[in-house]
């Protein structure tokens, strides 16, 4: 299993933090490490490689209630 630090940026970071603070599905598990007004850092444990994990997280959030209406970035750091 791979472990990555994932940085997320958004003007409404609370929605991303709430959604991903203890998110888990069959491919990835995330835990919130830190956050401020526009940025959050998560630890992601996954079987996916780095860029695949980022792509998966983007797809998952895009399908959430707030995903289609927010501008956000998700990157591996």
mmCIF file of the N, C-alpha and C atoms, coordinates in Angstrom:
data_MODEL
# 
_entry.id   MODEL 
# 
loop_
_atom_site.group_PDB 
_atom_site.id 
_atom_site.type_symbol 
_atom_site.label_atom_id 
_atom_site.label_alt_id 
_atom_site.label_comp_id 
_atom_site.label_asym_id 
_atom_site.label_entity_id 
_atom_site.label_seq_id 
_atom_site.pdbx_PDB_ins_code 
_atom_site.Cartn_x 
_atom_site.Cartn_y 
_atom_site.Cartn_z 
_atom_site.occupancy 
_atom_site.B_iso_or_equiv 
_atom_site.pdbx_formal_charge 
_atom_site.auth_seq_id 
_atom_site.auth_comp_id 
_atom_site.auth_asym_id 
_atom_site.auth_atom_id 
_atom_site.pdbx_PDB_model_num 
ATOM 1   N N  . UNK A 1 1  ? 0.841   -1.169 0.000   1.00 0.00 ? 1  UNK A N  1 
ATOM 2   C CA . UNK A 1 1  ? 0.000   0.000  0.000   1.00 0.00 ? 1  UNK A CA 1 
ATOM 3   C C  . UNK A 1 1  ? 0.889   1.236  0.000   1.00 0.00 ? 1  UNK A C  1 
ATOM 4   N N  . UNK A 1 2  ? 0.516   2.234  -0.790  1.00 0.00 ? 2  UNK A N  1 
ATOM 5   C CA . UNK A 1 2  ? 1.259   3.484  -0.901  1.00 0.00 ? 2  UNK A CA 1 
ATOM 6   C C  . UNK A 1 2  ? 0.642   4.538  0.008   1.00 0.00 ? 2  UNK A C  1 
ATOM 7   N N  . UNK A 1 3  ? 1.479   5.428  0.524   1.00 0.00 ? 3  UNK A N  1 
ATOM 8   C CA . UNK A 1 3  ? 1.009   6.546  1.331   1.00 0.00 ? 3  UNK A CA 1 
ATOM 9   C C  . UNK A 1 3  ? 1.511   7.832  0.699   1.00 0.00 ? 3  UNK A C  1 
ATOM 10  N N  . UNK A 1 4  ? 0.604   8.778  0.477   1.00 0.00 ? 4  UNK A N  1 
ATOM 11  C CA . UNK A 1 4  ? 0.938   10.056 -0.144  1.00 0.00 ? 4  UNK A CA 1 
ATOM 12  C C  . UNK A 1 4  ? 0.368   11.185 0.687   1.00 0.00 ? 4  UNK A C  1 
ATOM 13  N N  . UNK A 1 5  ? 0.975   12.343 0.545   1.00 0.00 ? 5  UNK A N  1 
ATOM 14  C CA . UNK A 1 5  ? 0.402   13.581 1.084   1.00 0.00 ? 5  UNK A CA 1 
ATOM 15  C C  . UNK A 1 5  ? -0.265  14.287 -0.081  1.00 0.00 ? 5  UNK A C  1 
ATOM 16  N N  . UNK A 1 6  ? -1.515  14.634 0.129   1.00 0.00 ? 6  UNK A N  1 
ATOM 17  C CA . UNK A 1 6  ? -2.331  15.261 -0.905  1.00 0.00 ? 6  UNK A CA 1 
ATOM 18  C C  . UNK A 1 6  ? -2.719  16.660 -0.430  1.00 0.00 ? 6  UNK A C  1 
ATOM 19  N N  . UNK A 1 7  ? -2.441  17.661 -1.262  1.00 0.00 ? 7  UNK A N  1 
ATOM 20  C CA . UNK A 1 7  ? -2.806  19.042 -0.947  1.00 0.00 ? 7  UNK A CA 1 
ATOM 21  C C  . UNK A 1 7  ? -4.038  19.427 -1.747  1.00 0.00 ? 7  UNK A C  1 
ATOM 22  N N  . UNK A 1 8  ? -5.011  20.003 -1.065  1.00 0.00 ? 8  UNK A N  1 
ATOM 23  C CA . UNK A 1 8  ? -6.235  20.458 -1.711  1.00 0.00 ? 8  UNK A CA 1 
ATOM 24  C C  . UNK A 1 8  ? -6.411  21.938 -1.432  1.00 0.00 ? 8  UNK A C  1 
ATOM 25  N N  . UNK A 1 9  ? -6.758  22.695 -2.461  1.00 0.00 ? 9  UNK A N  1 
ATOM 26  C CA . UNK A 1 9  ? -6.988  24.128 -2.349  1.00 0.00 ? 9  UNK A CA 1 
ATOM 27  C C  . UNK A 1 9  ? -8.393  24.439 -2.827  1.00 0.00 ? 9  UNK A C  1 
ATOM 28  N N  . UNK A 1 10 ? -9.069  25.315 -2.097  1.00 0.00 ? 10 UNK A N  1 
ATOM 29  C CA . UNK A 1 10 ? -10.434 25.691 -2.459  1.00 0.00 ? 10 UNK A CA 1 
ATOM 30  C C  . UNK A 1 10 ? -10.844 26.898 -1.620  1.00 0.00 ? 10 UNK A C  1 
ATOM 31  N N  . UNK A 1 11 ? -11.611 27.806 -2.206  1.00 0.00 ? 11 UNK A N  1 
ATOM 32  C CA . UNK A 1 11 ? -12.118 28.944 -1.466  1.00 0.00 ? 11 UNK A CA 1 
ATOM 33  C C  . UNK A 1 11 ? -13.059 28.534 -0.341  1.00 0.00 ? 11 UNK A C  1 
ATOM 34  N N  . UNK A 1 12 ? -13.725 27.412 -0.501  1.00 0.00 ? 12 UNK A N  1 
ATOM 35  C CA . UNK A 1 12 ? -14.634 26.868 0.513   1.00 0.00 ? 12 UNK A CA 1 
ATOM 36  C C  . UNK A 1 12 ? -14.052 25.560 1.040   1.00 0.00 ? 12 UNK A C  1 
ATOM 37  N N  . UNK A 1 13 ? -12.855 25.642 1.622   1.00 0.00 ? 13 UNK A N  1 
ATOM 38  C CA . UNK A 1 13 ? -12.102 24.447 2.019   1.00 0.00 ? 13 UNK A CA 1 
ATOM 39  C C  . UNK A 1 13 ? -12.857 23.586 3.025   1.00 0.00 ? 13 UNK A C  1 
ATOM 40  N N  . UNK A 1 14 ? -13.785 24.161 3.766   1.00 0.00 ? 14 UNK A N  1 
ATOM 41  C CA . UNK A 1 14 ? -14.511 23.375 4.764   1.00 0.00 ? 14 UNK A CA 1 
ATOM 42  C C  . UNK A 1 14 ? -15.268 22.214 4.124   1.00 0.00 ? 14 UNK A C  1 
ATOM 43  N N  . UNK A 1 15 ? -15.775 22.401 2.899   1.00 0.00 ? 15 UNK A N  1 
ATOM 44  C CA . UNK A 1 15 ? -16.492 21.310 2.228   1.00 0.00 ? 15 UNK A CA 1 
ATOM 45  C C  . UNK A 1 15 ? -15.544 20.161 1.888   1.00 0.00 ? 15 UNK A C  1 
ATOM 46  N N  . UNK A 1 16 ? -14.355 20.495 1.401   1.00 0.00 ? 16 UNK A N  1 
ATOM 47  C CA . UNK A 1 16 ? -13.374 19.454 1.101   1.00 0.00 ? 16 UNK A CA 1 
ATOM 48  C C  . UNK A 1 16 ? -12.925 18.750 2.381   1.00 0.00 ? 16 UNK A C  1 
ATOM 49  N N  . UNK A 1 17 ? -12.681 19.509 3.432   1.00 0.00 ? 17 UNK A N  1 
ATOM 50  C CA . UNK A 1 17 ? -12.249 18.910 4.701   1.00 0.00 ? 17 UNK A CA 1 
ATOM 51  C C  . UNK A 1 17 ? -13.306 17.976 5.259   1.00 0.00 ? 17 UNK A C  1 
ATOM 52  N N  . UNK A 1 18 ? -14.542 18.423 5.241   1.00 0.00 ? 18 UNK A N  1 
ATOM 53  C CA . UNK A 1 18 ? -15.632 17.595 5.755   1.00 0.00 ? 18 UNK A CA 1 
ATOM 54  C C  . UNK A 1 18 ? -15.773 16.305 4.944   1.00 0.00 ? 18 UNK A C  1 
ATOM 55  N N  . UNK A 1 19 ? -15.682 16.426 3.634   1.00 0.00 ? 19 UNK A N  1 
ATOM 56  C CA . UNK A 1 19 ? -15.867 15.264 2.766   1.00 0.00 ? 19 UNK A CA 1 
ATOM 57  C C  . UNK A 1 19 ? -14.721 14.256 2.905   1.00 0.00 ? 19 UNK A C  1 
ATOM 58  N N  . UNK A 1 20 ? -13.465 14.748 2.913   1.00 0.00 ? 20 UNK A N  1 
ATOM 59  C CA . UNK A 1 20 ? -12.312 13.855 2.881   1.00 0.00 ? 20 UNK A CA 1 
ATOM 60  C C  . UNK A 1 20 ? -11.654 13.593 4.235   1.00 0.00 ? 20 UNK A C  1 
ATOM 61  N N  . UNK A 1 21 ? -12.154 14.173 5.338   1.00 0.00 ? 21 UNK A N  1 
ATOM 62  C CA . UNK A 1 21 ? -11.460 14.038 6.624   1.00 0.00 ? 21 UNK A CA 1 
ATOM 63  C C  . UNK A 1 21 ? -11.273 12.583 7.035   1.00 0.00 ? 21 UNK A C  1 
ATOM 64  N N  . UNK A 1 22 ? -12.226 11.737 6.795   1.00 0.00 ? 22 UNK A N  1 
ATOM 65  C CA . UNK A 1 22 ? -12.117 10.301 7.085   1.00 0.00 ? 22 UNK A CA 1 
ATOM 66  C C  . UNK A 1 22 ? -12.747 9.506  5.945   1.00 0.00 ? 22 UNK A C  1 
ATOM 67  N N  . UNK A 1 23 ? -12.431 9.890  4.713   1.00 0.00 ? 23 UNK A N  1 
ATOM 68  C CA . UNK A 1 23 ? -13.018 9.236  3.542   1.00 0.00 ? 23 UNK A CA 1 
ATOM 69  C C  . UNK A 1 23 ? -12.358 7.879  3.304   1.00 0.00 ? 23 UNK A C  1 
ATOM 70  N N  . UNK A 1 24 ? -13.151 6.903  2.889   1.00 0.00 ? 24 UNK A N  1 
ATOM 71  C CA . UNK A 1 24 ? -12.602 5.588  2.552   1.00 0.00 ? 24 UNK A CA 1 
ATOM 72  C C  . UNK A 1 24 ? -13.503 4.916  1.521   1.00 0.00 ? 24 UNK A C  1 
ATOM 73  N N  . UNK A 1 25 ? -12.895 4.346  0.499   1.00 0.00 ? 25 UNK A N  1 
ATOM 74  C CA . UNK A 1 25 ? -13.597 3.487  -0.447  1.00 0.00 ? 25 UNK A CA 1 
ATOM 75  C C  . UNK A 1 25 ? -12.687 2.302  -0.747  1.00 0.00 ? 25 UNK A C  1 
ATOM 76  N N  . UNK A 1 26 ? -13.018 1.530  -1.745  1.00 0.00 ? 26 UNK A N  1 
ATOM 77  C CA . UNK A 1 26 ? -12.250 0.306  -2.028  1.00 0.00 ? 26 UNK A CA 1 
ATOM 78  C C  . UNK A 1 26 ? -10.837 0.576  -2.533  1.00 0.00 ? 26 UNK A C  1 
ATOM 79  N N  . UNK A 1 27 ? -10.540 1.814  -2.958  1.00 0.00 ? 27 UNK A N  1 
ATOM 80  C CA . UNK A 1 27 ? -9.226  2.111  -3.518  1.00 0.00 ? 27 UNK A CA 1 
ATOM 81  C C  . UNK A 1 27 ? -8.377  3.067  -2.698  1.00 0.00 ? 27 UNK A C  1 
ATOM 82  N N  . UNK A 1 28 ? -8.991  3.830  -1.801  1.00 0.00 ? 28 UNK A N  1 
ATOM 83  C CA . UNK A 1 28 ? -8.234  4.871  -1.106  1.00 0.00 ? 28 UNK A CA 1 
ATOM 84  C C  . UNK A 1 28 ? -8.853  5.186  0.254   1.00 0.00 ? 28 UNK A C  1 
ATOM 85  N N  . UNK A 1 29 ? -8.010  5.621  1.185   1.00 0.00 ? 29 UNK A N  1 
ATOM 86  C CA . UNK A 1 29 ? -8.457  6.076  2.499   1.00 0.00 ? 29 UNK A CA 1 
ATOM 87  C C  . UNK A 1 29 ? -7.714  7.373  2.794   1.00 0.00 ? 29 UNK A C  1 
ATOM 88  N N  . UNK A 1 30 ? -8.443  8.415  3.197   1.00 0.00 ? 30 UNK A N  1 
ATOM 89  C CA . UNK A 1 30 ? -7.811  9.699  3.475   1.00 0.00 ? 30 UNK A CA 1 
ATOM 90  C C  . UNK A 1 30 ? -8.039  10.119 4.921   1.00 0.00 ? 30 UNK A C  1 
ATOM 91  N N  . UNK A 1 31 ? -7.062  10.845 5.440   1.00 0.00 ? 31 UNK A N  1 
ATOM 92  C CA . UNK A 1 31 ? -7.127  11.393 6.783   1.00 0.00 ? 31 UNK A CA 1 
ATOM 93  C C  . UNK A 1 31 ? -6.623  12.829 6.731   1.00 0.00 ? 31 UNK A C  1 
ATOM 94  N N  . UNK A 1 32 ? -7.365  13.751 7.334   1.00 0.00 ? 32 UNK A N  1 
ATOM 95  C CA . UNK A 1 32 ? -6.980  15.157 7.365   1.00 0.00 ? 32 UNK A CA 1 
ATOM 96  C C  . UNK A 1 32 ? -5.801  15.348 8.301   1.00 0.00 ? 32 UNK A C  1 
ATOM 97  N N  . UNK A 1 33 ? -4.729  15.982 7.790   1.00 0.00 ? 33 UNK A N  1 
ATOM 98  C CA . UNK A 1 33 ? -3.559  16.279 8.610   1.00 0.00 ? 33 UNK A CA 1 
ATOM 99  C C  . UNK A 1 33 ? -3.562  17.726 9.088   1.00 0.00 ? 33 UNK A C  1 
ATOM 100 N N  . UNK A 1 34 ? -3.897  18.667 8.191   1.00 0.00 ? 34 UNK A N  1 
ATOM 101 C CA . UNK A 1 34 ? -3.919  20.083 8.560   1.00 0.00 ? 34 UNK A CA 1 
ATOM 102 C C  . UNK A 1 34 ? -4.785  20.851 7.580   1.00 0.00 ? 34 UNK A C  1 
ATOM 103 N N  . UNK A 1 35 ? -5.256  22.017 8.028   1.00 0.00 ? 35 UNK A N  1 
ATOM 104 C CA . UNK A 1 35 ? -6.030  22.864 7.126   1.00 0.00 ? 35 UNK A CA 1 
ATOM 105 C C  . UNK A 1 35 ? -5.952  24.313 7.591   1.00 0.00 ? 35 UNK A C  1 
ATOM 106 N N  . UNK A 1 36 ? -6.147  25.225 6.641   1.00 0.00 ? 36 UNK A N  1 
ATOM 107 C CA . UNK A 1 36 ? -6.282  26.642 6.956   1.00 0.00 ? 36 UNK A CA 1 
ATOM 108 C C  . UNK A 1 36 ? -7.422  27.182 6.115   1.00 0.00 ? 36 UNK A C  1 
ATOM 109 N N  . UNK A 1 37 ? -7.466  28.448 5.852   1.00 0.00 ? 37 UNK A N  1 
ATOM 110 C CA . UNK A 1 37 ? -8.624  29.056 5.185   1.00 0.00 ? 37 UNK A CA 1 
ATOM 111 C C  . UNK A 1 37 ? -8.863  28.558 3.763   1.00 0.00 ? 37 UNK A C  1 
ATOM 112 N N  . UNK A 1 38 ? -7.812  28.246 3.017   1.00 0.00 ? 38 UNK A N  1 
ATOM 113 C CA . UNK A 1 38 ? -7.990  27.856 1.617   1.00 0.00 ? 38 UNK A CA 1 
ATOM 114 C C  . UNK A 1 38 ? -7.244  26.581 1.236   1.00 0.00 ? 38 UNK A C  1 
ATOM 115 N N  . UNK A 1 39 ? -6.573  25.945 2.193   1.00 0.00 ? 39 UNK A N  1 
ATOM 116 C CA . UNK A 1 39 ? -5.742  24.794 1.858   1.00 0.00 ? 39 UNK A CA 1 
ATOM 117 C C  . UNK A 1 39 ? -5.849  23.721 2.936   1.00 0.00 ? 39 UNK A C  1 
ATOM 118 N N  . UNK A 1 40 ? -5.838  22.473 2.495   1.00 0.00 ? 40 UNK A N  1 
ATOM 119 C CA . UNK A 1 40 ? -5.831  21.341 3.423   1.00 0.00 ? 40 UNK A CA 1 
ATOM 120 C C  . UNK A 1 40 ? -4.834  20.309 2.925   1.00 0.00 ? 40 UNK A C  1 
ATOM 121 N N  . UNK A 1 41 ? -4.234  19.600 3.866   1.00 0.00 ? 41 UNK A N  1 
ATOM 122 C CA . UNK A 1 41 ? -3.297  18.528 3.535   1.00 0.00 ? 41 UNK A CA 1 
ATOM 123 C C  . UNK A 1 41 ? -3.851  17.241 4.151   1.00 0.00 ? 41 UNK A C  1 
ATOM 124 N N  . UNK A 1 42 ? -3.907  16.212 3.318   1.00 0.00 ? 42 UNK A N  1 
ATOM 125 C CA . UNK A 1 42 ? -4.423  14.913 3.722   1.00 0.00 ? 42 UNK A CA 1 
ATOM 126 C C  . UNK A 1 42 ? -3.355  13.849 3.532   1.00 0.00 ? 42 UNK A C  1 
ATOM 127 N N  . UNK A 1 43 ? -3.452  12.803 4.311   1.00 0.00 ? 43 UNK A N  1 
ATOM 128 C CA . UNK A 1 43 ? -2.663  11.604 4.071   1.00 0.00 ? 43 UNK A CA 1 
ATOM 129 C C  . UNK A 1 43 ? -3.573  10.627 3.345   1.00 0.00 ? 43 UNK A C  1 
ATOM 130 N N  . UNK A 1 44 ? -3.083  10.091 2.251   1.00 0.00 ? 44 UNK A N  1 
ATOM 131 C CA . UNK A 1 44 ? -3.874  9.137  1.468   1.00 0.00 ? 44 UNK A CA 1 
ATOM 132 C C  . UNK A 1 44 ? -3.141  7.799  1.434   1.00 0.00 ? 44 UNK A C  1 
ATOM 133 N N  . UNK A 1 45 ? -3.814  6.757  1.872   1.00 0.00 ? 45 UNK A N  1 
ATOM 134 C CA . UNK A 1 45 ? -3.279  5.404  1.788   1.00 0.00 ? 45 UNK A CA 1 
ATOM 135 C C  . UNK A 1 45 ? -4.064  4.701  0.694   1.00 0.00 ? 45 UNK A C  1 
ATOM 136 N N  . UNK A 1 46 ? -3.327  4.163  -0.285  1.00 0.00 ? 46 UNK A N  1 
ATOM 137 C CA . UNK A 1 46 ? -3.990  3.626  -1.455  1.00 0.00 ? 46 UNK A CA 1 
ATOM 138 C C  . UNK A 1 46 ? -3.130  2.589  -2.164  1.00 0.00 ? 46 UNK A C  1 
ATOM 139 N N  . UNK A 1 47 ? -3.774  1.774  -2.974  1.00 0.00 ? 47 UNK A N  1 
ATOM 140 C CA . UNK A 1 47 ? -3.062  0.840  -3.836  1.00 0.00 ? 47 UNK A CA 1 
ATOM 141 C C  . UNK A 1 47 ? -2.703  1.516  -5.160  1.00 0.00 ? 47 UNK A C  1 
ATOM 142 N N  . UNK A 1 48 ? -3.262  2.694  -5.398  1.00 0.00 ? 48 UNK A N  1 
ATOM 143 C CA . UNK A 1 48 ? -3.016  3.425  -6.642  1.00 0.00 ? 48 UNK A CA 1 
ATOM 144 C C  . UNK A 1 48 ? -1.671  4.151  -6.587  1.00 0.00 ? 48 UNK A C  1 
ATOM 145 N N  . UNK A 1 49 ? -1.126  4.448  -7.762  1.00 0.00 ? 49 UNK A N  1 
ATOM 146 C CA . UNK A 1 49 ? 0.082   5.268  -7.847  1.00 0.00 ? 49 UNK A CA 1 
ATOM 147 C C  . UNK A 1 49 ? -0.318  6.730  -7.681  1.00 0.00 ? 49 UNK A C  1 
ATOM 148 N N  . UNK A 1 50 ? 0.631   7.626  -7.445  1.00 0.00 ? 50 UNK A N  1 
ATOM 149 C CA . UNK A 1 50 ? 0.391   9.016  -7.104  1.00 0.00 ? 50 UNK A CA 1 
ATOM 150 C C  . UNK A 1 50 ? -0.618  9.750  -7.955  1.00 0.00 ? 50 UNK A C  1 
ATOM 151 N N  . UNK A 1 51 ? -0.380  9.833  -9.256  1.00 0.00 ? 51 UNK A N  1 
ATOM 152 C CA . UNK A 1 51 ? -1.275  10.595 -10.130 1.00 0.00 ? 51 UNK A CA 1 
ATOM 153 C C  . UNK A 1 51 ? -2.638  9.903  -10.284 1.00 0.00 ? 51 UNK A C  1 
ATOM 154 N N  . UNK A 1 52 ? -2.650  8.572  -10.212 1.00 0.00 ? 52 UNK A N  1 
ATOM 155 C CA . UNK A 1 52 ? -3.927  7.853  -10.259 1.00 0.00 ? 52 UNK A CA 1 
ATOM 156 C C  . UNK A 1 52 ? -4.753  8.153  -9.005  1.00 0.00 ? 52 UNK A C  1 
ATOM 157 N N  . UNK A 1 53 ? -4.086  8.275  -7.859  1.00 0.00 ? 53 UNK A N  1 
ATOM 158 C CA . UNK A 1 53 ? -4.780  8.593  -6.614  1.00 0.00 ? 53 UNK A CA 1 
ATOM 159 C C  . UNK A 1 53 ? -5.394  9.986  -6.694  1.00 0.00 ? 53 UNK A C  1 
ATOM 160 N N  . UNK A 1 54 ? -4.651  10.944 -7.223  1.00 0.00 ? 54 UNK A N  1 
ATOM 161 C CA . UNK A 1 54 ? -5.167  12.305 -7.387  1.00 0.00 ? 54 UNK A CA 1 
ATOM 162 C C  . UNK A 1 54 ? -6.369  12.304 -8.318  1.00 0.00 ? 54 UNK A C  1 
ATOM 163 N N  . UNK A 1 55 ? -6.268  11.602 -9.424  1.00 0.00 ? 55 UNK A N  1 
ATOM 164 C CA . UNK A 1 55 ? -7.374  11.528 -10.381 1.00 0.00 ? 55 UNK A CA 1 
ATOM 165 C C  . UNK A 1 55 ? -8.612  10.899 -9.733  1.00 0.00 ? 55 UNK A C  1 
ATOM 166 N N  . UNK A 1 56 ? -8.400  9.852  -8.963  1.00 0.00 ? 56 UNK A N  1 
ATOM 167 C CA . UNK A 1 56 ? -9.516  9.179  -8.273  1.00 0.00 ? 56 UNK A CA 1 
ATOM 168 C C  . UNK A 1 56 ? -10.205 10.136 -7.295  1.00 0.00 ? 56 UNK A C  1 
ATOM 169 N N  . UNK A 1 57 ? -9.424  10.872 -6.497  1.00 0.00 ? 57 UNK A N  1 
ATOM 170 C CA . UNK A 1 57 ? -10.000 11.807 -5.543  1.00 0.00 ? 57 UNK A CA 1 
ATOM 171 C C  . UNK A 1 57 ? -10.785 12.913 -6.241  1.00 0.00 ? 57 UNK A C  1 
ATOM 172 N N  . UNK A 1 58 ? -10.279 13.398 -7.363  1.00 0.00 ? 58 UNK A N  1 
ATOM 173 C CA . UNK A 1 58 ? -10.996 14.423 -8.130  1.00 0.00 ? 58 UNK A CA 1 
ATOM 174 C C  . UNK A 1 58 ? -12.332 13.881 -8.625  1.00 0.00 ? 58 UNK A C  1 
ATOM 175 N N  . UNK A 1 59 ? -12.335 12.658 -9.136  1.00 0.00 ? 59 UNK A N  1 
ATOM 176 C CA . UNK A 1 59 ? -13.569 12.063 -9.635  1.00 0.00 ? 59 UNK A CA 1 
ATOM 177 C C  . UNK A 1 59 ? -14.579 11.849 -8.515  1.00 0.00 ? 59 UNK A C  1 
ATOM 178 N N  . UNK A 1 60 ? -14.105 11.381 -7.375  1.00 0.00 ? 60 UNK A N  1 
ATOM 179 C CA . UNK A 1 60 ? -14.988 11.139 -6.237  1.00 0.00 ? 60 UNK A CA 1 
ATOM 180 C C  . UNK A 1 60 ? -15.629 12.442 -5.770  1.00 0.00 ? 60 UNK A C  1 
ATOM 181 N N  . UNK A 1 61 ? -14.825 13.511 -5.624  1.00 0.00 ? 61 UNK A N  1 
ATOM 182 C CA . UNK A 1 61 ? -15.391 14.769 -5.146  1.00 0.00 ? 61 UNK A CA 1 
ATOM 183 C C  . UNK A 1 61 ? -16.296 15.403 -6.193  1.00 0.00 ? 61 UNK A C  1 
ATOM 184 N N  . UNK A 1 62 ? -15.986 15.246 -7.464  1.00 0.00 ? 62 UNK A N  1 
ATOM 185 C CA . UNK A 1 62 ? -16.824 15.802 -8.529  1.00 0.00 ? 62 UNK A CA 1 
ATOM 186 C C  . UNK A 1 62 ? -18.229 15.205 -8.483  1.00 0.00 ? 62 UNK A C  1 
ATOM 187 N N  . UNK A 1 63 ? -18.358 13.990 -7.999  1.00 0.00 ? 63 UNK A N  1 
ATOM 188 C CA . UNK A 1 63 ? -19.655 13.325 -7.920  1.00 0.00 ? 63 UNK A CA 1 
ATOM 189 C C  . UNK A 1 63 ? -20.394 13.626 -6.615  1.00 0.00 ? 63 UNK A C  1 
ATOM 190 N N  . UNK A 1 64 ? -19.759 14.382 -5.722  1.00 0.00 ? 64 UNK A N  1 
ATOM 191 C CA . UNK A 1 64 ? -20.395 14.722 -4.451  1.00 0.00 ? 64 UNK A CA 1 
ATOM 192 C C  . UNK A 1 64 ? -21.379 15.879 -4.621  1.00 0.00 ? 64 UNK A C  1 
ATOM 193 N N  . UNK A 1 65 ? -22.058 16.216 -3.553  1.00 0.00 ? 65 UNK A N  1 
ATOM 194 C CA . UNK A 1 65 ? -23.063 17.274 -3.576  1.00 0.00 ? 65 UNK A CA 1 
ATOM 195 C C  . UNK A 1 65 ? -22.472 18.622 -3.979  1.00 0.00 ? 65 UNK A C  1 
ATOM 196 N N  . UNK A 1 66 ? -21.286 18.967 -3.478  1.00 0.00 ? 66 UNK A N  1 
ATOM 197 C CA . UNK A 1 66 ? -20.713 20.286 -3.728  1.00 0.00 ? 66 UNK A CA 1 
ATOM 198 C C  . UNK A 1 66 ? -19.668 20.297 -4.835  1.00 0.00 ? 66 UNK A C  1 
ATOM 199 N N  . UNK A 1 67 ? -19.186 19.150 -5.243  1.00 0.00 ? 67 UNK A N  1 
ATOM 200 C CA . UNK A 1 67 ? -18.131 19.053 -6.240  1.00 0.00 ? 67 UNK A CA 1 
ATOM 201 C C  . UNK A 1 67 ? -18.386 19.798 -7.539  1.00 0.00 ? 67 UNK A C  1 
ATOM 202 N N  . UNK A 1 68 ? -19.552 19.657 -8.150  1.00 0.00 ? 68 UNK A N  1 
ATOM 203 C CA . UNK A 1 68 ? -19.779 20.340 -9.426  1.00 0.00 ? 68 UNK A CA 1 
ATOM 204 C C  . UNK A 1 68 ? -19.820 21.865 -9.325  1.00 0.00 ? 68 UNK A C  1 
ATOM 205 N N  . UNK A 1 69 ? -20.074 22.420 -8.144  1.00 0.00 ? 69 UNK A N  1 
ATOM 206 C CA . UNK A 1 69 ? -20.219 23.864 -8.007  1.00 0.00 ? 69 UNK A CA 1 
ATOM 207 C C  . UNK A 1 69 ? -18.994 24.589 -7.492  1.00 0.00 ? 69 UNK A C  1 
ATOM 208 N N  . UNK A 1 70 ? -17.952 23.872 -7.100  1.00 0.00 ? 70 UNK A N  1 
ATOM 209 C CA . UNK A 1 70 ? -16.772 24.502 -6.524  1.00 0.00 ? 70 UNK A CA 1 
ATOM 210 C C  . UNK A 1 70 ? -15.572 24.407 -7.451  1.00 0.00 ? 70 UNK A C  1 
ATOM 211 N N  . UNK A 1 71 ? -14.717 25.434 -7.389  1.00 0.00 ? 71 UNK A N  1 
ATOM 212 C CA . UNK A 1 71 ? -13.417 25.358 -8.065  1.00 0.00 ? 71 UNK A CA 1 
ATOM 213 C C  . UNK A 1 71 ? -12.419 24.907 -7.007  1.00 0.00 ? 71 UNK A C  1 
ATOM 214 N N  . UNK A 1 72 ? -11.690 23.861 -7.285  1.00 0.00 ? 72 UNK A N  1 
ATOM 215 C CA . UNK A 1 72 ? -10.725 23.325 -6.346  1.00 0.00 ? 72 UNK A CA 1 
ATOM 216 C C  . UNK A 1 72 ? -9.576  22.678 -7.099  1.00 0.00 ? 72 UNK A C  1 
ATOM 217 N N  . UNK A 1 73 ? -8.446  22.518 -6.432  1.00 0.00 ? 73 UNK A N  1 
ATOM 218 C CA . UNK A 1 73 ? -7.322  21.790 -7.000  1.00 0.00 ? 73 UNK A CA 1 
ATOM 219 C C  . UNK A 1 73 ? -6.914  20.707 -6.010  1.00 0.00 ? 73 UNK A C  1 
ATOM 220 N N  . UNK A 1 74 ? -6.453  19.602 -6.542  1.00 0.00 ? 74 UNK A N  1 
ATOM 221 C CA . UNK A 1 74 ? -5.966  18.483 -5.745  1.00 0.00 ? 74 UNK A CA 1 
ATOM 222 C C  . UNK A 1 74 ? -4.639  18.052 -6.364  1.00 0.00 ? 74 UNK A C  1 
ATOM 223 N N  . UNK A 1 75 ? -3.579  18.040 -5.535  1.00 0.00 ? 75 UNK A N  1 
ATOM 224 C CA . UNK A 1 75 ? -2.233  17.689 -6.022  1.00 0.00 ? 75 UNK A CA 1 
ATOM 225 C C  . UNK A 1 75 ? -1.520  16.816 -5.011  1.00 0.00 ? 75 UNK A C  1 
ATOM 226 N N  . UNK A 1 76 ? -0.628  15.985 -5.493  1.00 0.00 ? 76 UNK A N  1 
ATOM 227 C CA . UNK A 1 76 ? 0.249   15.190 -4.637  1.00 0.00 ? 76 UNK A CA 1 
ATOM 228 C C  . UNK A 1 76 ? 1.461   16.045 -4.308  1.00 0.00 ? 76 UNK A C  1 
ATOM 229 N N  . UNK A 1 77 ? 1.841   16.083 -3.022  1.00 0.00 ? 77 UNK A N  1 
ATOM 230 C CA . UNK A 1 77 ? 3.023   16.850 -2.628  1.00 0.00 ? 77 UNK A CA 1 
ATOM 231 C C  . UNK A 1 77 ? 4.098   15.944 -2.080  1.00 0.00 ? 77 UNK A C  1 
# 
